[in-house]
Short mmCIF file of C-alpha atoms (C1' of nucleotides) in Angstrom, two decimals:
data_model
loop_
_atom_site.label_atom_id
_atom_site.label_comp_id
_atom_site.label_asym_id
_atom_site.label_seq_id
_atom_site.Cartn_x
_atom_site.Cartn_y
_atom_site.Cartn_z
CA MET U 1 0.00 0.00 0.00
CA GLN U 2 1.50 3.22 -1.17
CA LEU U 3 2.13 6.37 0.79
CA ARG U 4 -0.06 9.33 0.08
CA ARG U 5 0.63 12.95 0.91
CA ALA U 6 -2.05 12.83 3.59
CA ASP U 7 -0.39 9.79 5.20
CA VAL U 8 2.90 11.65 5.50
CA LEU U 9 1.07 14.60 7.02
CA ARG U 10 -0.70 12.45 9.58
CA GLY U 11 2.48 10.58 10.41
CA ALA U 12 4.29 13.85 10.93
CA ARG U 13 1.58 15.09 13.30
CA ASP U 14 1.75 11.88 15.31
CA LEU U 15 5.51 12.05 15.50
CA LEU U 16 5.29 15.67 16.55
CA ASP U 17 2.96 14.75 19.38
CA ALA U 18 5.25 11.96 20.44
CA GLU U 19 8.64 13.66 20.16
CA GLY U 20 8.06 17.41 20.06
CA LEU U 21 9.27 19.82 17.39
CA ASP U 22 12.95 19.18 18.04
CA GLY U 23 12.44 15.43 17.84
CA LEU U 24 10.62 15.54 14.53
CA THR U 25 13.17 14.45 11.94
CA MET U 26 12.75 13.23 8.40
CA ARG U 27 14.59 10.03 9.23
CA LYS U 28 12.37 9.18 12.18
CA LEU U 29 9.33 10.07 10.14
CA GLY U 30 10.51 7.76 7.40
CA ALA U 31 11.01 4.97 9.90
CA ALA U 32 7.54 5.53 11.37
CA LEU U 33 6.06 5.23 7.88
CA ASN U 34 8.23 2.22 6.96
CA VAL U 35 10.01 4.12 4.28
CA GLN U 36 13.45 5.58 3.66
CA ALA U 37 13.88 9.23 4.61
CA GLY U 38 14.60 10.12 1.02
CA ALA U 39 11.21 8.83 -0.07
CA LEU U 40 9.51 11.68 1.78
CA TYR U 41 11.01 14.11 -0.69
CA TRP U 42 8.82 12.74 -3.37
CA HIS U 43 5.76 13.98 -1.42
CA PHE U 44 7.16 17.18 0.05
CA ALA U 45 9.83 19.41 -1.38
CA GLY U 46 11.60 19.64 1.99
CA LYS U 47 11.17 19.59 5.73
CA GLN U 48 10.24 23.27 5.81
CA VAL U 49 7.41 22.69 3.36
CA LEU U 50 6.19 19.74 5.40
CA LEU U 51 6.19 21.84 8.57
CA GLU U 52 4.22 24.56 6.84
CA ALA U 53 1.70 22.00 5.68
CA ILE U 54 1.24 20.75 9.24
CA ALA U 55 0.85 24.32 10.47
CA ASP U 56 -1.73 25.12 7.85
CA ASP U 57 -3.56 21.88 8.58
CA LEU U 58 -3.67 22.86 12.23
CA LEU U 59 -5.32 26.16 11.41
CA ALA U 60 -7.94 24.73 9.10
CA ALA U 61 -10.53 24.79 11.89
CA VAL U 62 -10.13 28.56 12.21
CA ALA U 63 -10.93 29.21 8.57
CA GLU U 64 -14.70 29.41 8.96
CA PRO U 65 -16.44 32.37 10.61
CA PRO U 66 -18.08 32.11 14.04
CA PRO U 67 -21.89 32.28 14.17
CA ALA U 68 -23.60 35.65 14.01
CA GLY U 69 -23.90 37.68 17.20
CA PRO U 70 -22.38 40.70 18.90
CA TRP U 71 -18.87 41.48 17.67
CA ASP U 72 -17.15 40.94 21.01
CA GLN U 73 -18.64 37.49 21.41
CA ARG U 74 -17.70 36.54 17.87
CA LEU U 75 -14.16 37.77 18.38
CA VAL U 76 -13.79 35.83 21.62
CA THR U 77 -14.99 32.72 19.84
CA LEU U 78 -12.45 33.24 17.08
CA ALA U 79 -9.61 33.73 19.56
CA HIS U 80 -10.59 30.57 21.40
CA LYS U 81 -10.71 28.57 18.19
CA LEU U 82 -7.26 29.87 17.34
CA ARG U 83 -5.84 28.87 20.71
CA GLN U 84 -7.48 25.45 20.54
CA ALA U 85 -6.07 24.94 17.07
CA LEU U 86 -2.55 25.73 18.28
CA LEU U 87 -3.01 23.42 21.24
CA GLY U 88 -4.08 20.67 18.84
CA VAL U 89 -0.57 19.29 18.58
CA ARG U 90 2.53 19.41 20.74
CA ASP U 91 4.58 22.58 20.13
CA GLY U 92 1.85 23.74 17.76
CA ALA U 93 2.27 27.41 18.65
CA ARG U 94 6.04 27.36 18.13
CA LEU U 95 5.50 25.55 14.85
CA VAL U 96 3.06 28.19 13.61
CA ALA U 97 5.27 31.00 14.90
CA GLU U 98 8.06 29.82 12.63
CA THR U 99 5.98 29.84 9.49
CA PHE U 100 3.36 32.42 10.44
CA VAL U 101 1.33 34.44 8.02
CA THR U 102 2.50 32.55 4.98
CA GLU U 103 -0.19 29.89 5.07
CA PRO U 104 -3.61 30.29 3.50
CA ASN U 105 -5.53 29.45 6.65
CA THR U 106 -3.77 32.04 8.78
CA ALA U 107 -4.69 34.65 6.22
CA LEU U 108 -8.27 33.39 6.19
CA ALA U 109 -8.50 33.61 9.98
CA GLY U 110 -7.24 37.18 9.80
CA ARG U 111 -9.77 37.93 7.10
CA ILE U 112 -12.61 36.62 9.24
CA GLY U 113 -11.59 38.66 12.25
CA MET U 114 -11.30 41.72 10.08
CA ARG U 115 -14.84 41.26 8.81
CA ILE U 116 -16.17 40.96 12.35
CA LEU U 117 -14.52 44.22 13.33
CA MET U 118 -15.49 46.06 10.17
CA ASP U 119 -19.09 44.96 10.68
CA ALA U 120 -18.75 46.43 14.16
CA GLY U 121 -17.83 49.73 12.58
CA LEU U 122 -14.03 49.81 12.56
CA PRO U 123 -12.25 51.14 9.46
CA ALA U 124 -10.34 48.51 7.48
CA GLU U 125 -6.85 49.44 8.64
CA GLN U 126 -7.79 49.52 12.29
CA ALA U 127 -9.64 46.23 11.90
CA ALA U 128 -6.54 44.62 10.39
CA TRP U 129 -4.18 45.99 13.02
CA THR U 130 -6.54 44.88 15.75
CA MET U 131 -6.55 41.34 14.39
CA PHE U 132 -2.77 41.30 14.31
CA ALA U 133 -2.74 42.32 17.96
CA VAL U 134 -5.20 39.58 18.91
CA GLY U 135 -3.27 37.04 16.88
CA HIS U 136 0.03 38.02 18.43
CA TYR U 137 -1.43 37.76 21.89
CA VAL U 138 -2.87 34.32 21.26
CA LEU U 139 0.36 33.10 19.71
CA GLY U 140 2.54 34.45 22.51
CA HIS U 141 0.27 33.05 25.17
CA THR U 142 0.08 29.61 23.61
CA ILE U 143 3.82 29.39 23.03
CA GLU U 144 4.37 30.02 26.70
CA GLU U 145 1.58 27.66 27.63
CA GLN U 146 3.14 24.87 25.62
CA ALA U 147 6.67 25.53 26.81
CA THR U 148 7.10 22.24 28.62
CA GLY U 149 7.97 23.38 32.09
CA PRO U 150 9.14 20.19 33.75
CA ASP U 151 11.47 22.34 35.81
CA ARG U 152 10.30 25.77 34.69
CA ASP U 153 7.98 26.47 37.62
CA ALA U 154 10.50 24.96 40.00
CA LYS U 155 13.28 27.18 38.68
CA LEU U 156 11.17 30.28 39.05
CA ALA U 157 10.02 29.24 42.52
CA ALA U 158 13.62 28.71 43.54
CA ARG U 159 14.55 32.19 42.43
CA ALA U 160 11.51 33.61 44.21
CA GLU U 161 12.96 32.81 47.63
CA GLY U 162 12.61 35.94 49.75
CA ASP U 163 11.05 38.03 47.00
CA ALA U 164 7.33 38.43 47.62
CA ASP U 165 6.61 39.82 44.15
CA LEU U 166 8.40 36.97 42.41
CA ARG U 167 6.56 34.48 44.58
CA GLU U 168 3.32 36.06 43.48
CA LEU U 169 4.46 35.84 39.85
CA ALA U 170 5.37 32.20 40.25
CA THR U 171 1.96 31.43 41.73
CA ALA U 172 0.19 33.34 38.97
CA ILE U 173 1.95 31.42 36.22
CA GLY U 174 0.92 28.18 37.84
CA ALA U 175 -2.75 29.13 37.49
CA ASP U 176 -5.06 27.52 34.95
CA PRO U 177 -3.81 28.66 31.52
CA GLY U 178 -7.37 28.83 30.23
CA ARG U 179 -8.35 31.41 32.81
CA ARG U 180 -5.18 33.39 32.22
CA PHE U 181 -5.91 33.36 28.52
CA GLU U 182 -9.44 34.56 29.14
CA PHE U 183 -8.21 37.40 31.30
CA GLY U 184 -5.72 38.75 28.77
CA LEU U 185 -8.22 38.38 25.97
CA GLY U 186 -10.68 40.39 28.07
CA LEU U 187 -8.16 43.21 28.32
CA LEU U 188 -7.90 43.34 24.53
CA ILE U 189 -11.65 43.16 24.01
CA ASP U 190 -12.20 46.03 26.44
CA GLY U 191 -9.55 48.05 24.65
CA ILE U 192 -11.21 47.35 21.32
CA ARG U 193 -14.58 48.37 22.77
CA VAL U 194 -13.20 51.84 23.45
CA ARG U 195 -12.62 52.19 19.70
CA VAL U 196 -15.79 50.48 18.52
CA GLY U 197 -18.06 52.29 20.92
CA PRO U 198 -20.44 50.65 23.37
CA ARG U 199 -22.88 48.02 22.19
CA THR U 200 -26.26 49.31 21.11
CA PRO U 201 -29.51 47.32 21.29
CA ALA U 202 -29.45 47.19 17.49
CA ASP U 203 -26.46 44.83 17.60
CA ASN U 204 -28.51 41.80 18.57
CA MET X 1 44.91 35.12 24.52
CA GLN X 2 42.44 32.82 26.11
CA LEU X 3 38.73 32.65 25.59
CA ARG X 4 36.49 33.92 28.32
CA ARG X 5 32.84 33.16 28.83
CA ALA X 6 31.97 36.69 27.80
CA ASP X 7 33.91 36.28 24.55
CA VAL X 8 31.90 33.19 23.65
CA LEU X 9 28.70 35.06 24.43
CA ARG X 10 29.65 38.01 22.27
CA GLY X 11 30.79 35.75 19.46
CA ALA X 12 27.50 33.88 19.60
CA ARG X 13 25.53 37.12 19.37
CA ASP X 14 27.55 38.24 16.37
CA LEU X 15 27.09 34.91 14.66
CA LEU X 16 23.37 35.05 15.41
CA ASP X 17 23.15 38.44 13.77
CA ALA X 18 25.06 37.18 10.78
CA GLU X 19 23.44 33.79 10.25
CA GLY X 20 20.14 33.76 12.12
CA LEU X 21 19.03 31.26 14.73
CA ASP X 22 19.11 28.30 12.35
CA GLY X 23 22.60 29.18 11.19
CA LEU X 24 24.04 29.44 14.69
CA THR X 25 25.98 26.21 15.21
CA MET X 26 28.60 25.28 17.73
CA ARG X 27 31.01 24.42 14.96
CA LYS X 28 30.66 27.75 13.19
CA LEU X 29 30.93 29.52 16.52
CA GLY X 30 34.13 27.64 17.25
CA ALA X 31 35.52 28.61 13.86
CA ALA X 32 34.59 32.26 14.43
CA LEU X 33 36.47 32.19 17.73
CA ASN X 34 39.45 30.27 16.29
CA VAL X 35 38.78 27.28 18.44
CA GLN X 36 37.50 23.73 18.06
CA ALA X 37 33.77 23.26 18.62
CA GLY X 38 34.49 21.00 21.56
CA ALA X 39 36.32 23.77 23.36
CA LEU X 40 33.08 25.69 23.79
CA TYR X 41 31.83 22.99 26.13
CA TRP X 42 34.35 24.04 28.68
CA HIS X 43 32.61 27.43 28.93
CA PHE X 44 29.00 26.35 28.47
CA ALA X 45 27.43 23.06 29.40
CA GLY X 46 25.68 22.82 26.03
CA LYS X 47 24.13 24.76 23.19
CA GLN X 48 20.84 25.15 25.04
CA VAL X 49 22.59 26.76 27.99
CA LEU X 50 24.44 29.10 25.66
CA LEU X 51 21.19 30.12 23.97
CA GLU X 52 19.61 30.82 27.33
CA ALA X 53 22.57 32.96 28.29
CA ILE X 54 22.19 35.01 25.11
CA ALA X 55 18.47 35.39 25.77
CA ASP X 56 19.04 36.54 29.32
CA ASP X 57 21.75 38.92 28.17
CA LEU X 58 19.34 40.40 25.69
CA LEU X 59 16.80 41.10 28.39
CA ALA X 60 19.24 42.72 30.80
CA ALA X 61 18.14 46.18 29.67
CA VAL X 62 14.58 45.46 30.79
CA ALA X 63 15.60 44.57 34.33
CA GLU X 64 15.47 48.11 35.70
CA PRO X 65 12.22 49.97 36.34
CA PRO X 66 11.09 52.89 34.16
CA PRO X 67 11.13 56.36 35.76
CA ALA X 68 8.26 57.43 38.01
CA GLY X 69 5.10 58.72 36.39
CA PRO X 70 1.54 57.65 35.62
CA TRP X 71 1.15 53.86 35.44
CA ASP X 72 0.11 53.77 31.79
CA GLN X 73 3.13 55.73 30.69
CA ARG X 74 5.44 53.54 32.74
CA LEU X 75 3.89 50.40 31.31
CA VAL X 76 4.23 51.66 27.77
CA THR X 77 7.89 52.42 28.43
CA LEU X 78 8.41 48.93 29.79
CA ALA X 79 6.76 47.32 26.77
CA HIS X 80 8.88 49.39 24.42
CA LYS X 81 12.04 48.42 26.23
CA LEU X 82 11.04 44.80 25.97
CA ARG X 83 10.41 45.04 22.24
CA GLN X 84 13.67 46.90 21.69
CA ALA X 85 15.53 44.26 23.66
CA LEU X 86 14.07 41.48 21.50
CA LEU X 87 14.93 43.43 18.37
CA GLY X 88 18.49 43.77 19.64
CA VAL X 89 19.61 40.70 17.77
CA ARG X 90 18.38 38.76 14.75
CA ASP X 91 15.68 36.24 15.66
CA GLY X 92 15.80 37.57 19.23
CA ALA X 93 12.09 37.06 19.83
CA ARG X 94 12.14 33.46 18.60
CA LEU X 95 15.19 32.84 20.74
CA VAL X 96 13.51 34.17 23.88
CA ALA X 97 10.28 32.34 23.06
CA GLU X 98 12.15 29.06 23.20
CA THR X 99 13.59 29.63 26.65
CA PHE X 100 11.02 32.04 28.05
CA VAL X 101 10.38 32.64 31.70
CA THR X 102 13.28 30.58 32.90
CA GLU X 103 15.81 33.37 32.86
CA PRO X 104 16.35 35.77 35.76
CA ASN X 105 15.88 38.91 33.70
CA THR X 106 12.54 37.84 32.28
CA ALA X 107 11.31 37.28 35.79
CA LEU X 108 12.68 40.65 36.84
CA ALA X 109 10.88 42.38 33.98
CA GLY X 110 7.65 40.70 35.04
CA ARG X 111 8.28 41.78 38.61
CA ILE X 112 8.72 45.40 37.56
CA GLY X 113 5.53 45.44 35.54
CA MET X 114 3.68 43.88 38.42
CA ARG X 115 4.86 46.63 40.77
CA ILE X 116 3.72 49.31 38.34
CA LEU X 117 0.26 47.81 38.19
CA MET X 118 0.00 47.13 41.91
CA ASP X 119 1.00 50.73 42.60
CA ALA X 120 -1.82 51.68 40.25
CA GLY X 121 -4.19 49.76 42.49
CA LEU X 122 -4.49 46.32 40.91
CA PRO X 123 -4.48 43.25 43.19
CA ALA X 124 -1.39 41.06 42.89
CA GLU X 125 -2.93 38.27 40.85
CA GLN X 126 -4.51 40.61 38.33
CA ALA X 127 -1.26 42.55 38.09
CA ALA X 128 0.65 39.35 37.32
CA TRP X 129 -1.86 38.13 34.75
CA THR X 130 -1.88 41.52 33.10
CA MET X 131 1.89 41.43 32.76
CA PHE X 132 1.72 37.99 31.18
CA ALA X 133 -0.75 39.33 28.65
CA VAL X 134 1.47 42.30 27.81
CA GLY X 135 4.52 40.06 27.58
CA HIS X 136 2.77 37.58 25.31
CA TYR X 137 1.60 40.36 23.04
CA VAL X 138 5.07 41.86 22.77
CA LEU X 139 6.62 38.46 22.13
CA GLY X 140 4.08 37.48 19.50
CA HIS X 141 4.36 40.80 17.76
CA THR X 142 8.13 40.78 17.68
CA ILE X 143 8.35 37.20 16.45
CA GLU X 144 6.17 38.14 13.51
CA GLU X 145 8.09 41.36 13.00
CA GLN X 146 11.38 39.49 12.80
CA ALA X 147 10.03 36.69 10.61
CA THR X 148 12.19 37.46 7.62
CA GLY X 149 9.64 37.97 4.90
CA PRO X 150 11.74 38.01 1.77
CA ASP X 151 8.78 36.46 0.01
CA ARG X 152 6.23 36.61 2.80
CA ASP X 153 4.50 39.81 1.73
CA ALA X 154 4.70 38.72 -1.87
CA LYS X 155 3.08 35.36 -1.09
CA LEU X 156 0.26 37.02 0.78
CA ALA X 157 -0.21 39.61 -1.94
CA ALA X 158 -0.39 36.85 -4.54
CA ARG X 159 -3.12 35.09 -2.59
CA ALA X 160 -4.97 38.39 -2.15
CA GLU X 161 -5.81 38.55 -5.87
CA GLY X 162 -9.48 39.35 -6.14
CA ASP X 163 -10.11 39.36 -2.38
CA ALA X 164 -10.53 42.92 -1.15
CA ASP X 165 -10.26 41.97 2.54
CA LEU X 166 -7.05 40.01 2.00
CA ARG X 167 -5.61 42.90 0.03
CA GLU X 168 -6.38 45.16 2.94
CA LEU X 169 -4.71 42.68 5.28
CA ALA X 170 -1.63 42.52 3.07
CA THR X 171 -1.37 46.28 3.01
CA ALA X 172 -1.81 46.51 6.77
CA ILE X 173 1.00 44.04 7.45
CA GLY X 174 3.28 46.07 5.26
CA ALA X 175 2.82 49.11 7.49
CA ASP X 176 5.50 50.37 9.88
CA PRO X 177 5.85 47.67 12.58
CA GLY X 178 6.48 50.33 15.20
CA ARG X 179 3.11 51.94 14.60
CA ARG X 180 1.37 48.57 14.53
CA PHE X 181 3.02 47.71 17.82
CA GLU X 182 1.90 50.99 19.32
CA PHE X 183 -1.66 50.40 18.22
CA GLY X 184 -1.95 46.93 19.75
CA LEU X 185 -0.27 48.09 22.92
CA GLY X 186 -2.82 50.90 23.09
CA LEU X 187 -5.63 48.36 22.99
CA LEU X 188 -4.17 46.55 25.97
CA ILE X 189 -3.53 49.75 27.91
CA ASP X 190 -7.11 50.86 27.38
CA GLY X 191 -8.33 47.48 28.52
CA ILE X 192 -6.19 47.71 31.64
CA ARG X 193 -7.51 51.21 32.33
CA VAL X 194 -11.01 49.79 32.61
CA ARG X 195 -9.78 47.69 35.52
CA VAL X 196 -7.53 50.29 37.13
CA GLY X 197 -10.03 53.11 36.89
CA PRO X 198 -9.46 56.47 35.24
CA ARG X 199 -6.44 58.56 36.12
CA THR X 200 -6.92 61.02 38.96
CA PRO X 201 -4.97 64.29 39.35
CA ALA X 202 -3.26 62.70 42.37
CA ASP X 203 -1.35 60.34 40.04
CA ASN X 204 1.15 62.97 38.99
"C1'" DA A 1 42.77 25.69 33.49
"C1'" DC A 2 41.89 25.51 28.85
"C1'" DC A 3 42.10 23.45 24.34
"C1'" DT A 4 42.97 19.79 20.40
"C1'" DG A 5 41.89 15.65 17.72
"C1'" DA A 6 39.20 12.42 16.82
"C1'" DA A 7 35.46 9.92 17.34
"C1'" DC A 8 30.11 8.79 17.95
"C1'" DA A 9 25.56 9.10 16.80
"C1'" DC A 10 22.97 11.64 14.55
"C1'" DC A 11 20.93 15.27 10.88
"C1'" DG A 12 18.56 17.15 5.83
"C1'" DT A 13 18.96 16.50 1.12
"C1'" DT A 14 20.16 14.52 -3.46
"C1'" DC A 15 20.03 11.20 -6.92
"C1'" DA A 16 21.08 7.20 -9.66
"C1'" DA A 17 18.95 3.04 -9.94
"C1'" DG A 18 15.32 -0.09 -9.24
"C1'" DT A 19 10.14 -1.70 -9.61
"C1'" DA D 1 4.72 6.92 -10.17
"C1'" DC D 2 6.93 5.82 -6.12
"C1'" DC D 3 10.71 4.06 -3.48
"C1'" DT D 4 15.63 2.15 -2.19
"C1'" DG D 5 20.55 2.58 -1.30
"C1'" DA D 6 24.03 5.06 -0.78
"C1'" DA D 7 26.33 8.99 -0.59
"C1'" DC D 8 27.42 14.20 0.74
"C1'" DA D 9 27.94 17.79 3.77
"C1'" DC D 10 26.76 18.83 7.72
"C1'" DC D 11 25.21 18.65 13.04
"C1'" DG D 12 25.82 18.46 18.89
"C1'" DT D 13 28.41 16.25 22.24
"C1'" DT D 14 32.10 13.53 24.59
"C1'" DC D 15 36.58 12.68 26.04
"C1'" DA D 16 41.27 11.12 26.12
"C1'" DA D 17 45.31 13.49 25.55
"C1'" DG D 18 48.05 17.48 25.26
"C1'" DT D 19 49.95 22.17 27.14
#
DNA sequence: ACCTGAACACCGTTCAAGT
DNA sequence: ACCTGAACACCGTTCAAGT
């Protein structure tokens, strides 16, 4: 049974989950698919291209617009879908960060967010810049969230000895990432609201 | 003349600027310092440790608090210093993203931001979470900003054919990164203001 | 204390040759 | 059309041995 492009993609995702981004090598991927490493180059032009394909695959779920509703709710939904997409595979955020806006689906996600904000009354440029800000926040947050901290929290805690502020910081980073994400997203939404103007009853 | 730890660090930074993160290898670094690659392991336990040292070095400038003043102004100053620090070397943001909160100076920067916000009246946990959000935004933005787009803008522009929204997005990403950064930071600041409460004359 | 030389176990990528 | 085998030019890391 022959290898198809989709098989390579799925194998790469599995290997990524198992070994992390640094452990994902063409040779291991070949072995996992019972094929020589060189054979992969028939399906993908190079490792970089393969990584981009995985990244784009990951973001496919973000390519369709959230259901109608008030702009802030729609935007929150979009941001959550983006985070969930990045969390869909180990080191997903780092992977996307290294290929970023190149892929079709990233652009589509940006397009959708822009529409939401333009419908809310923002001019095109502001809408675009706002989406960049939201995207950057989500990406930064998720990279940190996925940074495997086997010793990370311990290291920070060790350094926090005798420094009340650092102790507080260490505790805060140990909190549920989902709630932290929500909080930061709320800051952005409130900031956007200042520019959009308060909701009117007509928005429903 | 013997090699000192600081020489290795400086050499690594120079090589990073010249070759980028992917081009920074122990062997090339050795060659640049007129030394065998193995010799570097006397000064640093491994490449990872060296990278972390560069990252921490980069963030040293952020470790001291901005001058007194209104909280929003101080926070903006801090965020700018952070961005400038990451821009201090090629791929600086990606580098820091891969080692993140582990380093002393990152923690110190967080501590400083926390103090600013607590002085402004925020409870400790909210102050910490707010700083994470600001940090994640800055990191995400700067990663994108440094993503060498030799073809990136061109790729996006090509895909934008016949899609007015995508064209708008492509134009917006071509804008001055500094102004884009400012805009997104402004969103966050405004969001924080909602929680801190409006400035009073006593803040000066 | 600091470095060399040489090895070990890996990489990504290419490409003739096979089927 | 799809893959093997084998090579090429690299990696990070270790470690005896030198000075």
